[in-house]
Each structure stands twice: as structure tokens, then as C-alpha cells.
mmCIF file of C-alpha atoms and ligand atoms in Angstrom:
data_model
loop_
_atom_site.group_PDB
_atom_site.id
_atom_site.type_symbol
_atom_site.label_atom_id
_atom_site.label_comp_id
_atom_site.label_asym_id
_atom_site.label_seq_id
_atom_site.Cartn_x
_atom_site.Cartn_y
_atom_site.Cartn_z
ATOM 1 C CA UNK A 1 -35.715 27.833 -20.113
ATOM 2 C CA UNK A 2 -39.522 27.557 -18.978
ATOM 3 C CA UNK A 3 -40.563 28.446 -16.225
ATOM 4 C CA UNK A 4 -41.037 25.050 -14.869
ATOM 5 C CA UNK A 5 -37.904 23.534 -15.583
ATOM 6 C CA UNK A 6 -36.436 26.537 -14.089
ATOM 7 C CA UNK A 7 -38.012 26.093 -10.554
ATOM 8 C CA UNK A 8 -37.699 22.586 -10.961
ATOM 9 C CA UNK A 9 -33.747 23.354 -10.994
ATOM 10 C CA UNK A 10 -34.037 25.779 -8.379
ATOM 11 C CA UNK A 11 -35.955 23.715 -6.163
ATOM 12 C CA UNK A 12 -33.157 20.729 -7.116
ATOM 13 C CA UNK A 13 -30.115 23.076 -5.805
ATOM 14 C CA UNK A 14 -31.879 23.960 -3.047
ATOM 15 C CA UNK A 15 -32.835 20.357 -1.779
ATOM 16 C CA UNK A 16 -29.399 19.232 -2.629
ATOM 17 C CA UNK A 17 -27.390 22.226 -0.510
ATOM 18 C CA UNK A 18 -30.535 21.636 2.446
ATOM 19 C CA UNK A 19 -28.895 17.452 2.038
ATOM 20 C CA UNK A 20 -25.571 18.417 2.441
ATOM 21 C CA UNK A 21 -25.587 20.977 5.520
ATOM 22 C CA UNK A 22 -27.964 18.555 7.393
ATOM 23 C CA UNK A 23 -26.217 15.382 6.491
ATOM 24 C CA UNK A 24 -26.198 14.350 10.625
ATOM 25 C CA UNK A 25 -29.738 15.532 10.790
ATOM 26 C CA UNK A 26 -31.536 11.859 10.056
ATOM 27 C CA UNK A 27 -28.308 10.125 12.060
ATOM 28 C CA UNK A 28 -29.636 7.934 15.856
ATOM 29 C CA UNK A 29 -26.957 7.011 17.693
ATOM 30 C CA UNK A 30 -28.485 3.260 18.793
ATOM 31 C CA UNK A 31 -27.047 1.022 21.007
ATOM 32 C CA UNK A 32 -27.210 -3.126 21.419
ATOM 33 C CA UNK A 33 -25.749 -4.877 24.321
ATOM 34 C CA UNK A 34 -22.915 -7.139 24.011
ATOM 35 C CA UNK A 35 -22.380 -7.891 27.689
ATOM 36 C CA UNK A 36 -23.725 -6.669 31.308
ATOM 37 C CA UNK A 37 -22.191 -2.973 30.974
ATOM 38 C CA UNK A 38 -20.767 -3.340 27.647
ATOM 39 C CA UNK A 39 -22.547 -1.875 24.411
ATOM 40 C CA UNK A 40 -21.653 -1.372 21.058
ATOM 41 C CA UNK A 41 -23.105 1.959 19.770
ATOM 42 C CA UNK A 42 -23.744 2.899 16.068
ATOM 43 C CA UNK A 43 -24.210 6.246 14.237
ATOM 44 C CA UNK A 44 -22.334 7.726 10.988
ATOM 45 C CA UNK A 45 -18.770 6.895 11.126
ATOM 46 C CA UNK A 46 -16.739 4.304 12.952
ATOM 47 C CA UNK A 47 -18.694 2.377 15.368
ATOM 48 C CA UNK A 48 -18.361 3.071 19.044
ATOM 49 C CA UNK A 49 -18.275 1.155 22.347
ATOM 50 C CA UNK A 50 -19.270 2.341 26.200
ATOM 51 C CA UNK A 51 -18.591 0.613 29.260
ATOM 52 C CA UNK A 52 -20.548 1.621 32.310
ATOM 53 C CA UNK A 53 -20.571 1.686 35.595
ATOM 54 C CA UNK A 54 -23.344 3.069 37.980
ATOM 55 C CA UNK A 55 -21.504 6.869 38.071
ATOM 56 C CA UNK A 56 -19.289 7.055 34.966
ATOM 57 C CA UNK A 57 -18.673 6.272 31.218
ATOM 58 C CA UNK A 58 -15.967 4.867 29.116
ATOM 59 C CA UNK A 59 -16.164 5.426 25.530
ATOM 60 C CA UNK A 60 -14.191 3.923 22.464
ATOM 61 C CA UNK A 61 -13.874 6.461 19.581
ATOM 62 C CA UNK A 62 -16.349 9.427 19.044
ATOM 63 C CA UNK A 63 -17.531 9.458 15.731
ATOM 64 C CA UNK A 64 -18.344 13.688 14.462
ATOM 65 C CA UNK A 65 -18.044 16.451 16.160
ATOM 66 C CA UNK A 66 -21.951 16.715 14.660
ATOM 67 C CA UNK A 67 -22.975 13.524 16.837
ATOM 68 C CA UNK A 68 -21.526 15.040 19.861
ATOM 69 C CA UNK A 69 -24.809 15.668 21.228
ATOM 70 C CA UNK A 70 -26.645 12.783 20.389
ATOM 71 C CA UNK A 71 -24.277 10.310 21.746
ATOM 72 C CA UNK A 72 -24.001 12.101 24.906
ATOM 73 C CA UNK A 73 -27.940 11.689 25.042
ATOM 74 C CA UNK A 74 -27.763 8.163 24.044
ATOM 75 C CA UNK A 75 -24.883 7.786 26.704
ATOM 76 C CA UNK A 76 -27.066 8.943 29.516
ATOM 77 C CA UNK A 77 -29.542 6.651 28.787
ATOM 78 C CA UNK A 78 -26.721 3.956 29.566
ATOM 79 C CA UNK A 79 -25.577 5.448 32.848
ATOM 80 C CA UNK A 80 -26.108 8.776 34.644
ATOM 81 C CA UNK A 81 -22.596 9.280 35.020
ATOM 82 C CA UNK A 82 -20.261 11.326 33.261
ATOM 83 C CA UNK A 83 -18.212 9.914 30.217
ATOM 84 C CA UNK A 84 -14.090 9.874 32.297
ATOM 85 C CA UNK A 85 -11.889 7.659 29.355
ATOM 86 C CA UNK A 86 -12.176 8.041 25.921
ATOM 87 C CA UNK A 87 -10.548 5.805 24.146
ATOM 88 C CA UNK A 88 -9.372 6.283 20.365
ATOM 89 C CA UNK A 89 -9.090 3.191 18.266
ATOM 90 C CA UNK A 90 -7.165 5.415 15.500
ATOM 91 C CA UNK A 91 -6.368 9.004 14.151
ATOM 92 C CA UNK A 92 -9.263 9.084 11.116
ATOM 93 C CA UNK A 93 -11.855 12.059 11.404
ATOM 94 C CA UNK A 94 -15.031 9.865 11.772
ATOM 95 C CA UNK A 95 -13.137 8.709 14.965
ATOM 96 C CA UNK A 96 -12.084 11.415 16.741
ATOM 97 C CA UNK A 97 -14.122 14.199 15.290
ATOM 98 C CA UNK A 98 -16.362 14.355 18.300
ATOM 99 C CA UNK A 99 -13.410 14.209 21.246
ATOM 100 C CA UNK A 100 -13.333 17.980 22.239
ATOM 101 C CA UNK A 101 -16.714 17.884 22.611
ATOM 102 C CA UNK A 102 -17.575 14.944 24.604
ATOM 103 C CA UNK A 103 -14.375 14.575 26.252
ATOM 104 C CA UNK A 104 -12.336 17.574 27.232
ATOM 105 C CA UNK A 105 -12.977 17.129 30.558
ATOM 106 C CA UNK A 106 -11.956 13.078 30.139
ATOM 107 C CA UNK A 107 -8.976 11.294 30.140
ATOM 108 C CA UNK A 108 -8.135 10.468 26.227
ATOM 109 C CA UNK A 109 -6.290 7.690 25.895
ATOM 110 C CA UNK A 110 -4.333 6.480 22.581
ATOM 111 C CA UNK A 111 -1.498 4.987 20.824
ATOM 112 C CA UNK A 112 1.033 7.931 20.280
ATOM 113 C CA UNK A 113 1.307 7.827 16.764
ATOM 114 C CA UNK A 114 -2.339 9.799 17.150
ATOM 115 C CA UNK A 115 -1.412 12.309 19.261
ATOM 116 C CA UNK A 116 1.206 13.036 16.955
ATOM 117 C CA UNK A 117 -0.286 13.157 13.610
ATOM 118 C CA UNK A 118 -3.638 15.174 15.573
ATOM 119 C CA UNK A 119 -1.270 17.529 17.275
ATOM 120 C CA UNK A 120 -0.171 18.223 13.304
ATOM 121 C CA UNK A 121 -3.433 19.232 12.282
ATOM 122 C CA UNK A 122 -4.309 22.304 12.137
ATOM 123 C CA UNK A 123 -8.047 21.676 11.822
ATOM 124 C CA UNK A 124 -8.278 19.528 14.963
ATOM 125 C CA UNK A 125 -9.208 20.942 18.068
ATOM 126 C CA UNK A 126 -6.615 20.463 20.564
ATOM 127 C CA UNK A 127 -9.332 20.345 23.663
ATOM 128 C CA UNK A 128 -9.898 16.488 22.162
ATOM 129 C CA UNK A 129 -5.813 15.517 21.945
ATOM 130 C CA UNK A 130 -5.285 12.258 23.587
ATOM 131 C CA UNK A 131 -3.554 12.916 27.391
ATOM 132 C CA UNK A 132 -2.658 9.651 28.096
ATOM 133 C CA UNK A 133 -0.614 7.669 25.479
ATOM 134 C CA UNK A 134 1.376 4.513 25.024
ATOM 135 C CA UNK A 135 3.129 1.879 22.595
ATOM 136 C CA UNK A 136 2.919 -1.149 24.134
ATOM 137 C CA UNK A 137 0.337 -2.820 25.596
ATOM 138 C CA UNK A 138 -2.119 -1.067 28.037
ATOM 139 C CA UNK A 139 -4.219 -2.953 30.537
ATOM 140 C CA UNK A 140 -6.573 -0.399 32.613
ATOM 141 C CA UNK A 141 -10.058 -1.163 34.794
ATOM 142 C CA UNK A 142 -13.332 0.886 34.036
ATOM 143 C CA UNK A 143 -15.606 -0.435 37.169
ATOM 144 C CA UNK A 144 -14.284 -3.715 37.414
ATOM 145 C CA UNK A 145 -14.528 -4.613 34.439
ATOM 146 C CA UNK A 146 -10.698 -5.439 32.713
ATOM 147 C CA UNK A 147 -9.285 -3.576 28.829
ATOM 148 C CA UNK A 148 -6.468 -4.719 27.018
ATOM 149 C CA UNK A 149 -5.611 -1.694 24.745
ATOM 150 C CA UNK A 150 -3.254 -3.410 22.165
ATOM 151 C CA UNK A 151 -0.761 -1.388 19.577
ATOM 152 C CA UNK A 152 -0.993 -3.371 16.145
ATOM 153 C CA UNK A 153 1.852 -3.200 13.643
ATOM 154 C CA UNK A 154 0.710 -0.086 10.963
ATOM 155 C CA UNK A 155 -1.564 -1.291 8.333
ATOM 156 C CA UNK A 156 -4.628 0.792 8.774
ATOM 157 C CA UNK A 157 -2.678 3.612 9.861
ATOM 158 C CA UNK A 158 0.258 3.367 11.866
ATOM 159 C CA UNK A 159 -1.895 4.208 14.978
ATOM 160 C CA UNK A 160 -4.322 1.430 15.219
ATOM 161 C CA UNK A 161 -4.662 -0.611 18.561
ATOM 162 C CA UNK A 162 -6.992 -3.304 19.690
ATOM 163 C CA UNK A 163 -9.710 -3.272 22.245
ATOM 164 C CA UNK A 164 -9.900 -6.607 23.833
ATOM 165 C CA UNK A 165 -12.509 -7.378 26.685
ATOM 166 C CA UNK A 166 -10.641 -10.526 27.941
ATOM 167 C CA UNK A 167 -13.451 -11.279 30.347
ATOM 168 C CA UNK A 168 -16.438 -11.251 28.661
ATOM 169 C CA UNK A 169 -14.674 -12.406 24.894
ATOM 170 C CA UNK A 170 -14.922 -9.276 22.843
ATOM 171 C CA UNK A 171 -12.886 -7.080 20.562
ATOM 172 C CA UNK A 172 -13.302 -3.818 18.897
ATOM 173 C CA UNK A 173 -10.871 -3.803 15.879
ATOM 174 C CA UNK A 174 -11.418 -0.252 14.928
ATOM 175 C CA UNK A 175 -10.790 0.168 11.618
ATOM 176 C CA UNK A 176 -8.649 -3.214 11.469
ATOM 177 C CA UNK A 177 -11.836 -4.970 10.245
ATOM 178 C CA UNK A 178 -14.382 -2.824 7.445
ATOM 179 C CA UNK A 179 -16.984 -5.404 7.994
ATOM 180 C CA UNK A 180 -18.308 -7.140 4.449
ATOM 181 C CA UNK A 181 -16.455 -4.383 2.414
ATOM 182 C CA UNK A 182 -13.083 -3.684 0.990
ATOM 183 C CA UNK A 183 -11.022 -2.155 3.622
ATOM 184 C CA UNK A 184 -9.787 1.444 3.493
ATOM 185 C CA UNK A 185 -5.371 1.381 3.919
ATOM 186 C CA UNK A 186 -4.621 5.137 4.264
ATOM 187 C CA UNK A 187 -0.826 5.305 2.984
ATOM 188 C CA UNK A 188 -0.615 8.592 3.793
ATOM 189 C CA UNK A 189 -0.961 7.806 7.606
ATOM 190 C CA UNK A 190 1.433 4.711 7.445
ATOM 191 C CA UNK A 191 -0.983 1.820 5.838
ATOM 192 C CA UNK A 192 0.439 -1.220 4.488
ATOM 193 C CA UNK A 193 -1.882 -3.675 2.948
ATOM 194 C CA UNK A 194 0.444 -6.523 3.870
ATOM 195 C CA UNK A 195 0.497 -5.819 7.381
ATOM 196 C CA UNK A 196 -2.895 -5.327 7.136
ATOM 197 C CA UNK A 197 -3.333 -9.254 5.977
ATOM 198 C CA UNK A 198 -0.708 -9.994 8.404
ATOM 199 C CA UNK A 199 -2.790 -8.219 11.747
ATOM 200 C CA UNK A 200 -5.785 -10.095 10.418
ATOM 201 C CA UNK A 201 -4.253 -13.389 10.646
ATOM 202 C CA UNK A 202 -2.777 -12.293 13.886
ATOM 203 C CA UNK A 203 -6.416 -11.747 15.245
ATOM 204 C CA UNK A 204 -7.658 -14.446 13.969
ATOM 205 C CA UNK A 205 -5.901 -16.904 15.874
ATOM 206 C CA UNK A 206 -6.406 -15.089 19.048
ATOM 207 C CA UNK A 207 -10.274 -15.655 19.049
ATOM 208 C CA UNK A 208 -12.301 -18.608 19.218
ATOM 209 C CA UNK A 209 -16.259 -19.098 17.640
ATOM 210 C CA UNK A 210 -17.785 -17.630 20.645
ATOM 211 C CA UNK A 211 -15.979 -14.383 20.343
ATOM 212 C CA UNK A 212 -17.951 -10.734 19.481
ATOM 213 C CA UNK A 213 -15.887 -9.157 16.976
ATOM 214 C CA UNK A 214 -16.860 -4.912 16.764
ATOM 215 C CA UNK A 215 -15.408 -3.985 13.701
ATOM 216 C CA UNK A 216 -14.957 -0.242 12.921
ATOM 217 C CA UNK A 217 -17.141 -0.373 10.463
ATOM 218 C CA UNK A 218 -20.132 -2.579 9.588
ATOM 219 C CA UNK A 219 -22.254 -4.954 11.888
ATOM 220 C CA UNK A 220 -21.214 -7.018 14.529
ATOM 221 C CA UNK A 221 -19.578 -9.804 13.461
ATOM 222 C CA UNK A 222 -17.058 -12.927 14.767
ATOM 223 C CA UNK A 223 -14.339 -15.425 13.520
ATOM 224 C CA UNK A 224 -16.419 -16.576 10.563
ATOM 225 C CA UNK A 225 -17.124 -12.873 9.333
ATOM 226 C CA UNK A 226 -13.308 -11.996 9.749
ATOM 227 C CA UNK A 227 -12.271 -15.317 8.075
ATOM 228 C CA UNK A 228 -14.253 -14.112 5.048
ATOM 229 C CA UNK A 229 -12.968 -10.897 4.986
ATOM 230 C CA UNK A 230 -8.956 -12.215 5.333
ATOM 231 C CA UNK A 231 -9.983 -14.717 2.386
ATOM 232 C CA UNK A 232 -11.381 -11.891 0.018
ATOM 233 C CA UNK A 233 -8.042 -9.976 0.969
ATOM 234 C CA UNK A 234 -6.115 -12.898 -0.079
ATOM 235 C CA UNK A 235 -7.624 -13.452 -3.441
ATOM 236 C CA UNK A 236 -7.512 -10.311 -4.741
ATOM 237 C CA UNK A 237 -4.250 -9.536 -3.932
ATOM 238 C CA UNK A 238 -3.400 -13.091 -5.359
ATOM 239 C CA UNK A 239 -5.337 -11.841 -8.681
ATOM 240 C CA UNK A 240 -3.303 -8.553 -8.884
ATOM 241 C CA UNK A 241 0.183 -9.885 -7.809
ATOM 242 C CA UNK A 242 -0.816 -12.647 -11.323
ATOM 243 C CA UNK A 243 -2.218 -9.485 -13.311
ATOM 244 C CA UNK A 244 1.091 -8.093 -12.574
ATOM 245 C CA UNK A 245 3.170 -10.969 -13.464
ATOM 246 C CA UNK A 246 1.295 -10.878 -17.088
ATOM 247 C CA UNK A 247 2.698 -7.025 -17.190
ATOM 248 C CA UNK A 248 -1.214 -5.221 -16.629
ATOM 249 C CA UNK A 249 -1.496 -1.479 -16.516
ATOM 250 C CA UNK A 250 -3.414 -0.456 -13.192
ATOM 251 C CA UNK A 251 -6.270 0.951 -15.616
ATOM 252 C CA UNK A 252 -6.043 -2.833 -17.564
ATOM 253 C CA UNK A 253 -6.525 -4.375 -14.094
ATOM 254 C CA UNK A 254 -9.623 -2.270 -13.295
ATOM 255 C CA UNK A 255 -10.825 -2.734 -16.950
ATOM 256 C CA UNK A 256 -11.333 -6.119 -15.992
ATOM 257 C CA UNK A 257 -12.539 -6.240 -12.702
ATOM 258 C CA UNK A 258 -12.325 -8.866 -9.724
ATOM 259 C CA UNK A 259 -15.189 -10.795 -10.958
ATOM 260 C CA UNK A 260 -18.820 -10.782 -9.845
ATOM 261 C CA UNK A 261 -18.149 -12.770 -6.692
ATOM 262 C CA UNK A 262 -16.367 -9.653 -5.042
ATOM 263 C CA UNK A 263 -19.079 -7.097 -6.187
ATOM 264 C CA UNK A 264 -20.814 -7.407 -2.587
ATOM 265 C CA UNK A 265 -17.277 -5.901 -0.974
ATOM 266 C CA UNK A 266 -18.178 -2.837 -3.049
ATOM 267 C CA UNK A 267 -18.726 0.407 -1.439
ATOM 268 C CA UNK A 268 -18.839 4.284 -2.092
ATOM 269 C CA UNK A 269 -16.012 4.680 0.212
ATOM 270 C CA UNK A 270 -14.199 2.106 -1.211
ATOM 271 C CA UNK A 271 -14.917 0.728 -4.801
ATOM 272 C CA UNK A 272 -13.599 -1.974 -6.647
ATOM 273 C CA UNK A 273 -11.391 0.481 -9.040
ATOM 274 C CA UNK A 274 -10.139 1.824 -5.596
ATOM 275 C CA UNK A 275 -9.281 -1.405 -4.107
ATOM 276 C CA UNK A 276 -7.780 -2.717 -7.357
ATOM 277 C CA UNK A 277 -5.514 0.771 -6.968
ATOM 278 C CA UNK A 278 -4.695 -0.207 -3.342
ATOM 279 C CA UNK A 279 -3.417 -3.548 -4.348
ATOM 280 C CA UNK A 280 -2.015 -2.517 -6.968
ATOM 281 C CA UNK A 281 0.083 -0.052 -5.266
ATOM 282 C CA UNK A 282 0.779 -2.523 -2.498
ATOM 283 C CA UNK A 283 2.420 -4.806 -5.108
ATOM 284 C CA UNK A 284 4.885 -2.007 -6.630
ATOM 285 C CA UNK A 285 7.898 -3.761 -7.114
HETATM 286 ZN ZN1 ZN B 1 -9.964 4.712 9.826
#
């Protein structure tokens, strides 16, 4: 090897391992208003929401344990107060990861089915387990402005509520709406595709044009952006439950692909070959 090719490849590993230990480093936290004291926030992972009032904080979901600083920072620029409920849309990792520490000190509030698959892992720190937990609906006040914290059937996981704002016409789906892309259905944690379809339809009728739809991941979007989304999950399932009929292998269904007008629901998290395999699996018989 000559010299320069060698530091070339030295220089290569190093940039790559610098990347990957500083992954967070380039992350803002930024924040857009959706309503007088109401804010959706954005970082790396699922997106956030903070309600304010002069001398406290409400948060939805707290993204990595990496962010934990920067939110806080950007959270102070919201309200001098200190953060009291934190409120966990689901159980995933770029969710929760930050709850010990922004929250210890907070109530944590989620559907049970999280406390019980965090208290199961090992890796979690139990300083950021939810304290208060429910399965039915839960209506609390931060300020005076009014939550609706709403259990949803498991499709996602088997954890996932909705955040209404029945004042002000908001929702924060969590990770019941992947904004523009294929949506992520963890079987491992209770996901069913169907009931996935099925909660999306069940949203759907429960908004109106006017509504400000926070999806867990993705931008902002509304009625039009989650009709989209149930139609893309309603024609691809349609093309694999056919593809299945005509006796297709997974790998044959994958092999030929959705077609070019699904290649914008594409993502690294999850690809086309990975949403074909959801479906696919969905459809066993
Ligand atoms: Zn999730």
C-alpha cells in the first residue's frame, strides 16, 4: 500500500468513528408554535411537544438521552419554569431515551403497556419509568389549558396513545403517523399493520381541515397529509394481499417492487424491501 492511500484510509476510519460518537453533535432542538403556549419541538428522533405556562413545563416524549441538554435549553427559552409532566406517546428509544434525564424529578405519565415493557429492560434507566399510568382515557390540565391522553388499539406498539388538544384543534399521533414515509409496525412490541390502518381511519374521522396533525415523525401535517398516508397504506397492502393470491415468494414481491409512485415513502429506516416484508408478514395466512 502507498503511503498515500494508506493515510487516506487512516484518515477515512478516523472521520468515520469521529461521525459515529458525535452523531447528536450537529442536532438543534427548534421549536415552531402551533398555538399560544403550545409548540411542537424537533430534533433527532420522534418529534416532541411543550405546553407552558408562566412557571412550569409539560413535555410530550423526550427524544435521546444525548438531547437531554439541549432540549432543556431550548425549553427554557419557552418558559422559565421547570419541566413537571412528561408525557410518553410510546415505549421506542428515540422517545423515551431522554426521560431520566429531563424528568426524574417530573411526573411521567403513560399508557401501562410502557411501563411494563421499560420496567423489562435492562438498559433503561429506571429514574425515567413512567409514575403515573392508565388504559383508558386520561383528561388532565397543564395551566389551563385541557389534554386528552387517548389509549389506541396496538398497531404501532401496543402502547401508543393520542395527544389531543381539544381546545385549540391539535393532535400529536406519536408514532401513529410516520409523516410522508412508510410507517415502522414493531411486532415485537405488539404491532399490527391492520390495526394500524384501522387507528388511522379512526383519526381521520375525528378531525376536520383546520386541524394540526404532529406526527411522530416528519413535518407538521393535517387531514390531507394523513389521508395520503392511509391511501398509500391501502394500496400496498392491496398489491401484496393480490401478489399473494398469485402464490409470490416475499423475495418475488420485493423483486418487483411497489412501483415508482411509492418510491417517495422510501426511507433508511424503513425501505421499500422492508415495508414489502411488513405487509407481507401482515398478510400470513
Ligand atoms: Zn416508535
Amino acid at each position: 500500500m502507498k503511503l498515500r492511500t494508506l493515510v487516506t484510509a487512516v484518515s477515512l476510519l478516523v472521520t468515520s468513528q469521529f461521525a459515529f460518537a458525535d452523531r447528536f453533535a450537529d442536532v438543534q432542538i427548534n421549536s415552531a408554535t402551533l398555538a399560544k403556549d403550545i409548540y411542537m419541538l424537533t430534533g433527532a428522533g420522534g418529534n416532541m411537544a411543550a405546553v407552558t405556562t408562566a412557571d412550569s413545563v409539560l413535555l410530550i416524549d423526550s427524544q435521546y438521552v444525548e438531547l437531554a441538554d439541549k432540549i432543556r435549553a431550548k425549553l427554557k427559552t419557552l418558559s422559565p419554569g421547570e419541566l413537571t409532566t412528561l408525557i410518553n406517546t410510546h415505549m421506542h428509544g428515540d422517545h423515551v431515551g431522554g426521560n431520566a434525564a429531563l424528568a426524574a424529578n417530573a411526573d411521567i405519565i403513560a399508557h401501562v403497556n410502557v411501563l411494563t415493557r421499560l420496567r423489562n429492560d435492562s438498559n433503561f434507566n429506571p429514574a425515567g419509568l413512567p409514575k403515573t399510568t392508565f388504559d383508558k382515557v386520561l383528561n388532565i390540565k397543564h395551566g389551563n389549558i385541557e389534554l386528552m391522553l387517548e389509549p389506541m388499539p396496538a398497531s404501532h406498539t401496543d402502547g401508543d396513545i393520542l395527544v389531543w388538544f381539544p381546545q385549540f384543534n391539535i393532535v400529536h399521533m406519536g408514532d401513529l403517523m410516520f409523516q410522508g414515509r412508510f410507517p415502522y409496525i414493531d411486532f415485537g412490541n405488539g404491532g399490527n399493520v391492520q390495526q394500524y390502518i384501522e387507528n388511522t381511519r379512526y383519526v381521520l374521522q375525528r378531525i376536520d381541515d383546520n386541524t394540526q396533525v404532529i406526527p411522530g415523525h416528519g413535518d407538521l401535517t393535517n387531514k390531507a397529509g394523513l389521508a395520503k398516508e392511509l391511501k398509500m397504506m391501502e394500496q400496498t397492502m392491496a398489491q401484496v394481499v393480490a401478489w399473494r393470491a398469485e402464490g409470490l415468494t416475499e423475495q418475488q414481491m420485493i423483486d418487483r417492487g411497489l412501483g415508482e409512485q411509492f418510491n417517495a415513502w422510501h426511507w433508511n429506516f424503513i425501505t421499500e424491501a422492508r415495508w414489502i416484508k411488513t405487509l407481507y408478514q401482515a398478510t400470513q395466512p
